[in-house]
Coordinates of C-alpha atoms and ligand atoms in Angstrom, one line a residue:
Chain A
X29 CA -3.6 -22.9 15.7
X30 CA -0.9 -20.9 17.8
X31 CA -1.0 -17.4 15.5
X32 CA 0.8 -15.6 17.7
X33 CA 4.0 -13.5 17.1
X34 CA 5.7 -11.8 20.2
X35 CA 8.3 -8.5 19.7
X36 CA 10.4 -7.2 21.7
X37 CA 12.2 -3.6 20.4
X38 CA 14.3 -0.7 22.4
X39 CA 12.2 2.3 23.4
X40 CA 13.8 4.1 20.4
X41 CA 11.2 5.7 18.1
X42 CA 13.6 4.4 15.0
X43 CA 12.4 1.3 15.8
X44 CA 9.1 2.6 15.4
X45 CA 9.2 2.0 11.5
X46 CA 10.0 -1.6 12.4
X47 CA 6.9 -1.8 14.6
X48 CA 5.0 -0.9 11.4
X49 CA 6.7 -3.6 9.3
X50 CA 5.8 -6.0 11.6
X51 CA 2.2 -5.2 12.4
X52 CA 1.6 -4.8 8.6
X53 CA 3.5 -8.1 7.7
X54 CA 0.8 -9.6 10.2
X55 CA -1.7 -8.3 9.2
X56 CA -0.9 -9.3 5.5
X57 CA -0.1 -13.2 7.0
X58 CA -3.4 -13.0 8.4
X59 CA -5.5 -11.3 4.9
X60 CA -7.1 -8.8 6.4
X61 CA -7.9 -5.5 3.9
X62 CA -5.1 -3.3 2.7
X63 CA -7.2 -0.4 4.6
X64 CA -7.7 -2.2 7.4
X65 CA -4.4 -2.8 7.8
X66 CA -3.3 0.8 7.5
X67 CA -5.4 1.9 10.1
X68 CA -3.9 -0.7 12.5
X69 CA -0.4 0.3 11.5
X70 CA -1.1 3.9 12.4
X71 CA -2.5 3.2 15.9
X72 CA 0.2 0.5 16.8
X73 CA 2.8 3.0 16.0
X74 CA 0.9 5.5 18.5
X75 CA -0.1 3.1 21.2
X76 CA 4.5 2.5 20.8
X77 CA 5.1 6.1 20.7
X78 CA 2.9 7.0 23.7
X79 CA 4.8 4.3 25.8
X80 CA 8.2 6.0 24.1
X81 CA 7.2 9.6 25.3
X82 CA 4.7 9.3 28.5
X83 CA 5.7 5.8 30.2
X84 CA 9.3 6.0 29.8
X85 CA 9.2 9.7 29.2
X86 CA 11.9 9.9 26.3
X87 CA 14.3 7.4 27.6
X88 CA 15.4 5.4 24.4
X89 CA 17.1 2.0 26.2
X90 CA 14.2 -0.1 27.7
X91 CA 11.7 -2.6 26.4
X92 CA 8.7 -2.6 25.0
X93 CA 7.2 -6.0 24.2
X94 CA 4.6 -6.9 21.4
X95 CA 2.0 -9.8 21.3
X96 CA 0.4 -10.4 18.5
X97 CA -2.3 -13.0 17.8
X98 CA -4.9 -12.7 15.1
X99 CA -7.9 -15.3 14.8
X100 CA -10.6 -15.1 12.3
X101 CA -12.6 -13.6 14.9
X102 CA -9.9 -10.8 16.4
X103 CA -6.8 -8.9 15.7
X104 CA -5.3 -8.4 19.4
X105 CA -2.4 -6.9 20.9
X106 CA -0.9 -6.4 23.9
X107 CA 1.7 -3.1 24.1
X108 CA 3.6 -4.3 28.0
X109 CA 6.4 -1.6 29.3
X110 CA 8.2 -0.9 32.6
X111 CA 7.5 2.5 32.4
X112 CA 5.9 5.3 34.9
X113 CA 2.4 3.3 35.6
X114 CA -0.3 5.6 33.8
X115 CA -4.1 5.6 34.3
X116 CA -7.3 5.3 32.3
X117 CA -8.6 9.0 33.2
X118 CA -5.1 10.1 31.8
X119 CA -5.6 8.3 28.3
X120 CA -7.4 11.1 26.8
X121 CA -6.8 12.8 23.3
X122 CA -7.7 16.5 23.3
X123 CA -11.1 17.3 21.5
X124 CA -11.2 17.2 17.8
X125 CA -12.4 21.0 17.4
X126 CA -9.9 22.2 19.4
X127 CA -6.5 22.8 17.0
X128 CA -3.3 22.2 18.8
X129 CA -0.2 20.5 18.5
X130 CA -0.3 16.9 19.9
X131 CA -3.4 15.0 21.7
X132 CA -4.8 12.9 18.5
X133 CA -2.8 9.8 19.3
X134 CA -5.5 8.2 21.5
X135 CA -8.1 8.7 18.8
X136 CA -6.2 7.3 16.1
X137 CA -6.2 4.4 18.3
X138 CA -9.4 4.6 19.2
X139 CA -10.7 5.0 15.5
X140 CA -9.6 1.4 14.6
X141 CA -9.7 -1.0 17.9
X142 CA -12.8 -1.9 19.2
X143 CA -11.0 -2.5 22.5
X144 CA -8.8 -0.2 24.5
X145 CA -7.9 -1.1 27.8
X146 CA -5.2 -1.3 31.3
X147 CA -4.8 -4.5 32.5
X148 CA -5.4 -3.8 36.4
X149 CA -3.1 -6.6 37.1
X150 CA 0.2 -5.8 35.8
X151 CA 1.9 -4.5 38.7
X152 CA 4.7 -2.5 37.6
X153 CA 4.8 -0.7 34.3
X154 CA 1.4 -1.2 31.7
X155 CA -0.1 -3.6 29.4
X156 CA -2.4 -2.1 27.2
X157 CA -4.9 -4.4 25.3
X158 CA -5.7 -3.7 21.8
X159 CA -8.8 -5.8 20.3
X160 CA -10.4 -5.3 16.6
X161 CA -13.2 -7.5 15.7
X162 CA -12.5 -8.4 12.2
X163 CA -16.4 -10.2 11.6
X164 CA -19.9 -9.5 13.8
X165 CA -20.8 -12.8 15.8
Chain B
X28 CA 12.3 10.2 5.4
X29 CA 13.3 12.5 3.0
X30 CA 12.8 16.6 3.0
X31 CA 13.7 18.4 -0.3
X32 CA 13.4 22.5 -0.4
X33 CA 12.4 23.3 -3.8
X34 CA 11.8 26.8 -5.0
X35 CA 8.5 26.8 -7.3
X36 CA 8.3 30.5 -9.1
X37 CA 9.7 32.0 -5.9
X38 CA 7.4 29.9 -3.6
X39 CA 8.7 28.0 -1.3
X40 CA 8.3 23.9 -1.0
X41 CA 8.6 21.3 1.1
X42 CA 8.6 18.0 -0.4
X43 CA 8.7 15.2 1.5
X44 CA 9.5 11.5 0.5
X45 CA 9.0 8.4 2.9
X46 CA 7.5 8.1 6.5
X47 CA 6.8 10.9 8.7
X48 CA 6.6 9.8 12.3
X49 CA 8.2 10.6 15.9
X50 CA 11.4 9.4 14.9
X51 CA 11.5 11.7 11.3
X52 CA 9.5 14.7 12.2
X53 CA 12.1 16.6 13.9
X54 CA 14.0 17.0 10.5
X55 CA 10.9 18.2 8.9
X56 CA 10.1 20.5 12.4
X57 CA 13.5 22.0 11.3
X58 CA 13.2 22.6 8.1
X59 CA 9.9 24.1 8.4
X60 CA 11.0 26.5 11.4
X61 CA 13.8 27.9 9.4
X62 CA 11.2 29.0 7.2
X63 CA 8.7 30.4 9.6
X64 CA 11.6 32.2 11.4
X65 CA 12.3 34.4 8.4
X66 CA 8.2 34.7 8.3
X67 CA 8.1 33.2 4.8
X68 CA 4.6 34.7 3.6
X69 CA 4.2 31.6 1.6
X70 CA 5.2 27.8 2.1
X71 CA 4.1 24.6 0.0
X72 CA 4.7 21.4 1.2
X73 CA 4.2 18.7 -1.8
X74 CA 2.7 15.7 -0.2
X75 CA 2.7 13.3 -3.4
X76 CA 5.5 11.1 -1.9
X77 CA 4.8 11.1 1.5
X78 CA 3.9 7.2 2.7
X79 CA 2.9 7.6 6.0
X80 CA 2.1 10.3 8.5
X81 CA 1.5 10.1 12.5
X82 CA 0.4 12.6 15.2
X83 CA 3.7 13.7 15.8
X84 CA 3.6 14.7 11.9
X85 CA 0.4 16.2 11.8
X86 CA 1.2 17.8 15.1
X87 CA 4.5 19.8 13.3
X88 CA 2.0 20.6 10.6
X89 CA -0.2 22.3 13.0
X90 CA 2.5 23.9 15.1
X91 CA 3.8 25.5 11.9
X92 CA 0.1 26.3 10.6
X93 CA -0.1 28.8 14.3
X94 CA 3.3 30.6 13.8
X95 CA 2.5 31.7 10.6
X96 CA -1.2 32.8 11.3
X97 CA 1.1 34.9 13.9
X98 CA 2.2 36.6 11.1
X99 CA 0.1 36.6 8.3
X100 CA 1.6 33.8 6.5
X101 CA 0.1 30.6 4.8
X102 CA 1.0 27.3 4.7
X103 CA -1.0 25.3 1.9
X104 CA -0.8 21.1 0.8
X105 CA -0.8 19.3 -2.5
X106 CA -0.8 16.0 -3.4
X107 CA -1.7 14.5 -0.2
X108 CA -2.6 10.4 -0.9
X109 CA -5.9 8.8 -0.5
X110 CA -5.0 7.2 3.3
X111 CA -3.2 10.2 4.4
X112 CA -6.6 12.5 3.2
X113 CA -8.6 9.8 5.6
X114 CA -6.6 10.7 8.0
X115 CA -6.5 14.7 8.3
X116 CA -10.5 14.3 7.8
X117 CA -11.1 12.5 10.9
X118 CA -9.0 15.0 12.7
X119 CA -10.8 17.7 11.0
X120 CA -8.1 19.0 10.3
X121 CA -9.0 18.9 6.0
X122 CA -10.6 22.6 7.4
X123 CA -7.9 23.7 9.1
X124 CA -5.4 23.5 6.5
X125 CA -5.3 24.5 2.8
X126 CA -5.4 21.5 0.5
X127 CA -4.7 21.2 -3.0
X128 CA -4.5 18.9 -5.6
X129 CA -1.3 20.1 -7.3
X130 CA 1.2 23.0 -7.1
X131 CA -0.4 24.9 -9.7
X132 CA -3.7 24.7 -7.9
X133 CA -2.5 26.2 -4.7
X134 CA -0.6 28.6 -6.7
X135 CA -3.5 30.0 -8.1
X136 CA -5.0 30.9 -5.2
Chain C
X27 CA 22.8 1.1 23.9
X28 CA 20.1 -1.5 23.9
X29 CA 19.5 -2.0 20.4
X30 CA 18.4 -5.9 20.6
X31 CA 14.7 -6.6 19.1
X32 CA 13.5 -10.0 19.8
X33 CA 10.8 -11.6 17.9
X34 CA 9.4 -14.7 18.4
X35 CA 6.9 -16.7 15.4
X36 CA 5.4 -19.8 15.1
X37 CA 6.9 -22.1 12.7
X38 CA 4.4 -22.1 10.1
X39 CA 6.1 -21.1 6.2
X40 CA 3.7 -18.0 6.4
X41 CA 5.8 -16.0 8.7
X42 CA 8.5 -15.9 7.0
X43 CA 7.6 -12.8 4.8
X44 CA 7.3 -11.2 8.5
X45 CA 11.0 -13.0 9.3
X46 CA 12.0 -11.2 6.1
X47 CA 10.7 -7.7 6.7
X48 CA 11.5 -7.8 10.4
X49 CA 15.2 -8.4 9.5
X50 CA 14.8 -5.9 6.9
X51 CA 13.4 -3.6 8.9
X52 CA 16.4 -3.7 11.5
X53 CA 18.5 -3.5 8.6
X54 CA 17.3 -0.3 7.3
X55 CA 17.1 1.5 11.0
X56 CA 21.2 0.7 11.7
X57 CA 22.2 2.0 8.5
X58 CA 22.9 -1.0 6.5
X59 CA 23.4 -1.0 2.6
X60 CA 20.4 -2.5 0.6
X61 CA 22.8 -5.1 -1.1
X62 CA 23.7 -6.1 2.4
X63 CA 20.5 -6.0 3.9
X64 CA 18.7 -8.1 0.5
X65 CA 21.9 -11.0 1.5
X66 CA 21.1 -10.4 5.3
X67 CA 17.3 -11.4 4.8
X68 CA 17.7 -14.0 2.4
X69 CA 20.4 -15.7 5.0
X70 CA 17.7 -15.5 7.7
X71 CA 14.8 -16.8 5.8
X72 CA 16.7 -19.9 4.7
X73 CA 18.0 -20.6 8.1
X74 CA 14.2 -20.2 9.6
X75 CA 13.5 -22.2 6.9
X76 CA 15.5 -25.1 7.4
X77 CA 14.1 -24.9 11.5
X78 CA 10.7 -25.3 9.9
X79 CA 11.8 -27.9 7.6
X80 CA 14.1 -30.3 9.5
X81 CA 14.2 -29.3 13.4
X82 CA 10.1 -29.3 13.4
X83 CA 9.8 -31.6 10.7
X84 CA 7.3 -29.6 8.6
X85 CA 5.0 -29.1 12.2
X86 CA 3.6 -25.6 12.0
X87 CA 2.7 -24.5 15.4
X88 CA 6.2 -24.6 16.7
X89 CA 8.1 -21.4 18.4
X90 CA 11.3 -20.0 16.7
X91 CA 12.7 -17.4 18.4
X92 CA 14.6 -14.5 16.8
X93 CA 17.4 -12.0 19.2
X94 CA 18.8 -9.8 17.2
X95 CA 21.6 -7.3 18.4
X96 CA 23.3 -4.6 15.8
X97 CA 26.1 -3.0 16.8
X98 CA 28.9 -1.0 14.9
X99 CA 30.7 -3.6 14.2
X100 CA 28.4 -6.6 13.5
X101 CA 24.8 -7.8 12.7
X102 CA 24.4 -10.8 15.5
X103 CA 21.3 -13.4 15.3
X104 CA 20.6 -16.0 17.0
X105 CA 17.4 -18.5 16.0
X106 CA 16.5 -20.9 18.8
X107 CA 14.0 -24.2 18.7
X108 CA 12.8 -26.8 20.3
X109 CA 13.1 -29.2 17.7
X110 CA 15.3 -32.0 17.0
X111 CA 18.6 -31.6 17.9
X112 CA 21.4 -31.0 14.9
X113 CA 25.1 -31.2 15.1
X114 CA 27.3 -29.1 13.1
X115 CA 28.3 -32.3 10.5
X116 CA 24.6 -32.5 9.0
X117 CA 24.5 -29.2 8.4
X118 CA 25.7 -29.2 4.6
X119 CA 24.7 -27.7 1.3
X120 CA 25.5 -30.1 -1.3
X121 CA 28.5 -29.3 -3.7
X122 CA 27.6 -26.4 -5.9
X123 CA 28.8 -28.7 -9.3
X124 CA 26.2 -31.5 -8.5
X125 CA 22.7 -29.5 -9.9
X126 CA 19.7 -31.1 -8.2
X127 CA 16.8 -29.7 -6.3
X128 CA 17.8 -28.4 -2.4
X129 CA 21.2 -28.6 -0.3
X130 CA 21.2 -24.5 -1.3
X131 CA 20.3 -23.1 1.9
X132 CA 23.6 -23.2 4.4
X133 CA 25.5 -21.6 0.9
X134 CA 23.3 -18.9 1.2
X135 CA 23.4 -18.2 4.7
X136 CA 27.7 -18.9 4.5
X137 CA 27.8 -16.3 1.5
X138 CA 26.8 -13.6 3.6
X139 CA 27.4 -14.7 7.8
X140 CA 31.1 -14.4 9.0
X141 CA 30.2 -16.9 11.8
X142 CA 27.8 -19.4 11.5
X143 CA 27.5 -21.6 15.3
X144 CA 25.7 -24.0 17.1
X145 CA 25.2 -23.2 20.5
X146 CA 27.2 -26.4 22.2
X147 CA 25.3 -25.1 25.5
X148 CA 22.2 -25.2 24.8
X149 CA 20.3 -28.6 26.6
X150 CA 17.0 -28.9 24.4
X151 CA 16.4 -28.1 20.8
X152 CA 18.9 -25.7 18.9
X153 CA 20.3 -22.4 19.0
X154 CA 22.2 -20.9 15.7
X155 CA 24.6 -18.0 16.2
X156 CA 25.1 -16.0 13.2
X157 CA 27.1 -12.6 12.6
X158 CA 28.5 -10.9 10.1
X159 CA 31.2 -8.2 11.2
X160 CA 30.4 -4.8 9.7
X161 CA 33.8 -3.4 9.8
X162 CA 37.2 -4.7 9.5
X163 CA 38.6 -4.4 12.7
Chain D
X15 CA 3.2 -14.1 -4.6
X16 CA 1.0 -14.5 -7.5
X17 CA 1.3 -16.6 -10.7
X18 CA -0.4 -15.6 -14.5
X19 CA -0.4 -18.1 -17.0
X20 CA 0.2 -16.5 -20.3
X21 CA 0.5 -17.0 -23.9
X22 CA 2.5 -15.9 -26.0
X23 CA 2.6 -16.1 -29.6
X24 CA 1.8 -20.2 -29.0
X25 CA 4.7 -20.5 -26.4
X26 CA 3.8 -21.0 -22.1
X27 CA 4.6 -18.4 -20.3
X28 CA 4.4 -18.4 -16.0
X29 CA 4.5 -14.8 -14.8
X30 CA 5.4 -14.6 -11.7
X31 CA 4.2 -11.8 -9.3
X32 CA 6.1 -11.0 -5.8
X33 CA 7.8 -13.1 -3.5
X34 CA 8.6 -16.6 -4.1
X35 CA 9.3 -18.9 -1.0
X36 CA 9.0 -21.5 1.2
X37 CA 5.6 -20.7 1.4
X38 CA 4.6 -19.8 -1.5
X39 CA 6.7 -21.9 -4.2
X40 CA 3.9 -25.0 -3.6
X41 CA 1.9 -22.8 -5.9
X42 CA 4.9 -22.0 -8.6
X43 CA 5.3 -26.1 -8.5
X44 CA 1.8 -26.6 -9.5
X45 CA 1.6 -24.3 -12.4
X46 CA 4.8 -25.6 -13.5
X47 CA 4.5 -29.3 -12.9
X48 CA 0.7 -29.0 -14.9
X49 CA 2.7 -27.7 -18.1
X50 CA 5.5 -30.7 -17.4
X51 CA 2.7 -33.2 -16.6
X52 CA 1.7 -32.0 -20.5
X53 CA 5.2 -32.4 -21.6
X54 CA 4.8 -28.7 -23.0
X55 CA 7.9 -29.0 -25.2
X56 CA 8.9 -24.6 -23.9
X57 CA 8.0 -22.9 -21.3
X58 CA 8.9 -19.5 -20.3
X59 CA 9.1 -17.7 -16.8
X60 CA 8.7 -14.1 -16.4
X61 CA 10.9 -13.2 -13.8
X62 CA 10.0 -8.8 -14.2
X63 CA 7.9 -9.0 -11.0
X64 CA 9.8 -11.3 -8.9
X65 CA 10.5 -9.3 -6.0
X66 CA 12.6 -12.2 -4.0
X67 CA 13.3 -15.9 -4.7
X68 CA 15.1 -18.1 -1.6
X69 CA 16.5 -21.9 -2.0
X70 CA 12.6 -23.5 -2.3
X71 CA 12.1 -21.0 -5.4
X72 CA 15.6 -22.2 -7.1
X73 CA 14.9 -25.9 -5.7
X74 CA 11.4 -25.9 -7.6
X75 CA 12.7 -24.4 -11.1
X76 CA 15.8 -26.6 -11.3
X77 CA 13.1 -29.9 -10.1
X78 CA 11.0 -28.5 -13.4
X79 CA 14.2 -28.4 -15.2
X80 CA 15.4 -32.0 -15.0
X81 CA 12.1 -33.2 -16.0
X82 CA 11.9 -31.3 -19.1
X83 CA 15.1 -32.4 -20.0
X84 CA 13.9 -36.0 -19.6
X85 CA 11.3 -35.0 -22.7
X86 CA 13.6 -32.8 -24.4
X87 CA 11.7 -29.7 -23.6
X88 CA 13.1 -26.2 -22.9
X89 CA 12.9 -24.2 -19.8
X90 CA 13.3 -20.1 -20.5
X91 CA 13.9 -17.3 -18.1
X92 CA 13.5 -13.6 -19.1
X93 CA 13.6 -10.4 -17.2
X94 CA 15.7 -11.4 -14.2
X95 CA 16.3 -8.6 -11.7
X96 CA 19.8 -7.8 -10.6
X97 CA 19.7 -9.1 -7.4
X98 CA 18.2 -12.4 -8.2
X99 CA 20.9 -13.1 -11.2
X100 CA 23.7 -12.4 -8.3
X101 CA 22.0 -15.4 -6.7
X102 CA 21.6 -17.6 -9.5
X103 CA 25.3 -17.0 -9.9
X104 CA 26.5 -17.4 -6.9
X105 CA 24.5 -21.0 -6.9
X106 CA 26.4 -21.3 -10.5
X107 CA 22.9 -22.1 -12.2
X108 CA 23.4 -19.4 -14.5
X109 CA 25.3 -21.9 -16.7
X110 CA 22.1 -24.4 -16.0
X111 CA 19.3 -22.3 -16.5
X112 CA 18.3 -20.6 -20.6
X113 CA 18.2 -17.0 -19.5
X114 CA 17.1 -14.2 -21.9
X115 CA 16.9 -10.6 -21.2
X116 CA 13.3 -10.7 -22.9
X117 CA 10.9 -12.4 -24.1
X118 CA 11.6 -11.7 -27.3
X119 CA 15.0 -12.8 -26.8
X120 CA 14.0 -16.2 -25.3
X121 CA 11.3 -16.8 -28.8
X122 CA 14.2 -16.1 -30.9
X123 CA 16.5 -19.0 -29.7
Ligands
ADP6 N1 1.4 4.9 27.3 C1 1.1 6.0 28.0 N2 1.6 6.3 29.2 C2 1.2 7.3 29.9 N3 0.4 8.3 29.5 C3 -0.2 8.1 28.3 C4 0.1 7.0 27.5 N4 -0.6 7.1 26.3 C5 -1.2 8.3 26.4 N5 -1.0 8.9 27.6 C6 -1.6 10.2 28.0 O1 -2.7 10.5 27.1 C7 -2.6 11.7 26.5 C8 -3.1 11.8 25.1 O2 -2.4 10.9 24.3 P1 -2.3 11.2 22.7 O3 -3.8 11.3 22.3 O4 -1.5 10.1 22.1 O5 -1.7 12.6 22.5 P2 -0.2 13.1 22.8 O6 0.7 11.9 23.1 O7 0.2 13.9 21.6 O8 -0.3 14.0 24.0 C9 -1.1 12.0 26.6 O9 -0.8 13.4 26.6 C10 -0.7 11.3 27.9 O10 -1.0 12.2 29.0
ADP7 N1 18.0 -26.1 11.4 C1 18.3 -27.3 11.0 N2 18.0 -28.4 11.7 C2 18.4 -29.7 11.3 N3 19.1 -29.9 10.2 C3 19.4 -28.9 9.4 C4 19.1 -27.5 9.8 N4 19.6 -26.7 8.8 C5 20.2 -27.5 7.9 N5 20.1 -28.8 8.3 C6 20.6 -29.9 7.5 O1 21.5 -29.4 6.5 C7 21.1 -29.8 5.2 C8 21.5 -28.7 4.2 O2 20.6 -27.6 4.4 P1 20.3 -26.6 3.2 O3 21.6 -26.2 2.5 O4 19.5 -25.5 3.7 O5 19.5 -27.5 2.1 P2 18.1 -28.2 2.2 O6 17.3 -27.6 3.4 O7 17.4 -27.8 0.9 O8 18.3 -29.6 2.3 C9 19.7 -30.2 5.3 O9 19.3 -31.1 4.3 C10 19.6 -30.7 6.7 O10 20.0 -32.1 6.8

């Protein structure tokens, strides 16, 4: 069945509230958990505001496009800018024992997709691929 | 997001209502400098109807939390929800910061 | 500034709870009254609605597409499909006096949308323009 | 949306829980078309919960009204929210439908 829900919002981080609506309202489509969803909510809207602050460094007028598409199996997104192209080594939060501002993004991330990854293919701008595994095979 | 400045037997507190993210923690950056300026000994911030908190949230927290250790000052929480308790765990930051259940609590101590 | 968000969803009745919070959600972030924004959603669900309904005949894994564009003045939408062509003479709500199940849907979306438009360009399927004007000018 | 089938004091009652739509009034048309199946002479719809109701919703109710009406049997609504009685109306089924501020309201006509 195609499950799949695409978004496309302005690099504004108003719209990030909107981001959150959406993933929620997918994930609620889709019945996963309440928690589940929460978590998923929390590291969409950092995976967004990354892109909002590192790829296109505060500018507030590009794109930022959404896929969503859920299976029994998978909850899995794709986060695609135009932005400043950004490496893997780069994607680092700072370590947990070390209290500063900033740098917890990533593991908030992290904490609830089972997959976090670059597409090596895109050639301008990113596409990061988010995967949870919503049941073991 | 909503920031209310409440005074609570001559403490000072922050109460927050609604979503704290990039686009809403400036506001509550503000209001919390303007107290850290003056080197408030004492700030509250009432977390009972706070909905949702990101890094950039936690982040203001933190930044606060360092100026006024600069000075002597303390910054405590109450009423922080269930989720939003997960959350400062896993950052370990439920050490870092001094959490109550209610404004009497943290009064107390 | 950019302040479009384009969504796109399949055509199954499930999404429209995500149609509903999405156009919510853009409500809310431009400063929209509640009352407004509660008439706003309900317009859109119907419209998406009657896409599912009578341009995909009830088939579920169909696109709709969603651009919307806020500005000062107005709240513009357009829904597009690849269904059945309509022309503007079929699209009728019955007469308000006759009670009977249905025929409430263009009233609802009429109440609230300033301009409600078929796309005469368009080749394939449909593409509805609706906007309500925010200000008087 | 969710649906609870309640009685009260003898009388049918359908509470309804959350949104009611496109896709979720097949469910609403069950639970009402089992009591009209019955010929339950009144039946009652809690409307308290009802966060949002579109043209399927209305379409449903006024389908269970006009086969009621073929058996004499009363349909009741109580506990309307503002926004939804704007839209009933608007749709001028305020005249069609029995609506009561309460359920006790409803019992006593
Ligand atoms: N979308 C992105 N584009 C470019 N760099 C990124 C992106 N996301 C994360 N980074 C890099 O990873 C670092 C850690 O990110 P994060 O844990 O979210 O913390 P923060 O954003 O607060 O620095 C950032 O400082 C940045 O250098
Ligand atoms: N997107 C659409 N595609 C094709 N026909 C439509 C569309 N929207 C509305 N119509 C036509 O307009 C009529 C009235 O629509 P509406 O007022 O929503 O009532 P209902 O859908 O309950 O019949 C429909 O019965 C249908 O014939």
């Amino acid at each position: 069945m195609n499950n799949s829900v695409v978004v496309t919002i302005p690099s504004h981080p108003k719209y990030l509230s909107v981001v959150r609506d959406i993933t929620a309202g997918i994930g609620k489509v889709n019945g996963l958990a309440d928690s589940i969803i929460g978590d998923i909510k929390l590291a969409v809207d950092e995976a967004c505001s990354n892109v909002m602050k590192h790829a296109y460094k505060g500018e507030t007028d590009k794109k930022i496009l959404l896929k969503y598409k859920v299976t029994k199996r998978s909850f899995k997104l794709t986060i695609e800018d135009k932005g400043t192209k950004v490496n893997m080594e780069n994607m680092k939060g700072r370590d947990l024992e070390d209290i500063k501002p900033g740098g917890l993004g990533i593991h908030f991330i992290k904490r609830v997709f089972d997959v976090f990854e670059l597409d090596e293919k895109k050639k301008s701008g990113n596409r990061l691929i988010l995967i949870k595994y919503l049941k073991e095979k | 997001m909503e920031i209310n400045l409440v005074d609570y037997k001559g403490r000072k507190v922050i109460a927050v209502t609604g979503d704290i993210d990039m686009y809403s923690s400036p506001e509550l950056r503000e209001a919390l400098m303007s107290f850290t300026q003056k080197k408030i000994p004492s700030i509250a911030v009432d977390f009972n109807k706070v909905s949702y908190i990101d890094s950039s949230g936690i982040a203001t927290f933190v930044e606060g939390l360092k100026i006024m250790k600069t000075y002597g000052g303390r910054l405590q929480f109450f009423g922080i929800p269930k989720g939003i308790m997960e959350i400062f765990r896993f950052s370990k930051l439920d050490k870092v910061f001094e959490i109550y259940g209610s404004i009497e609590e943290a009064e107390g101590n």
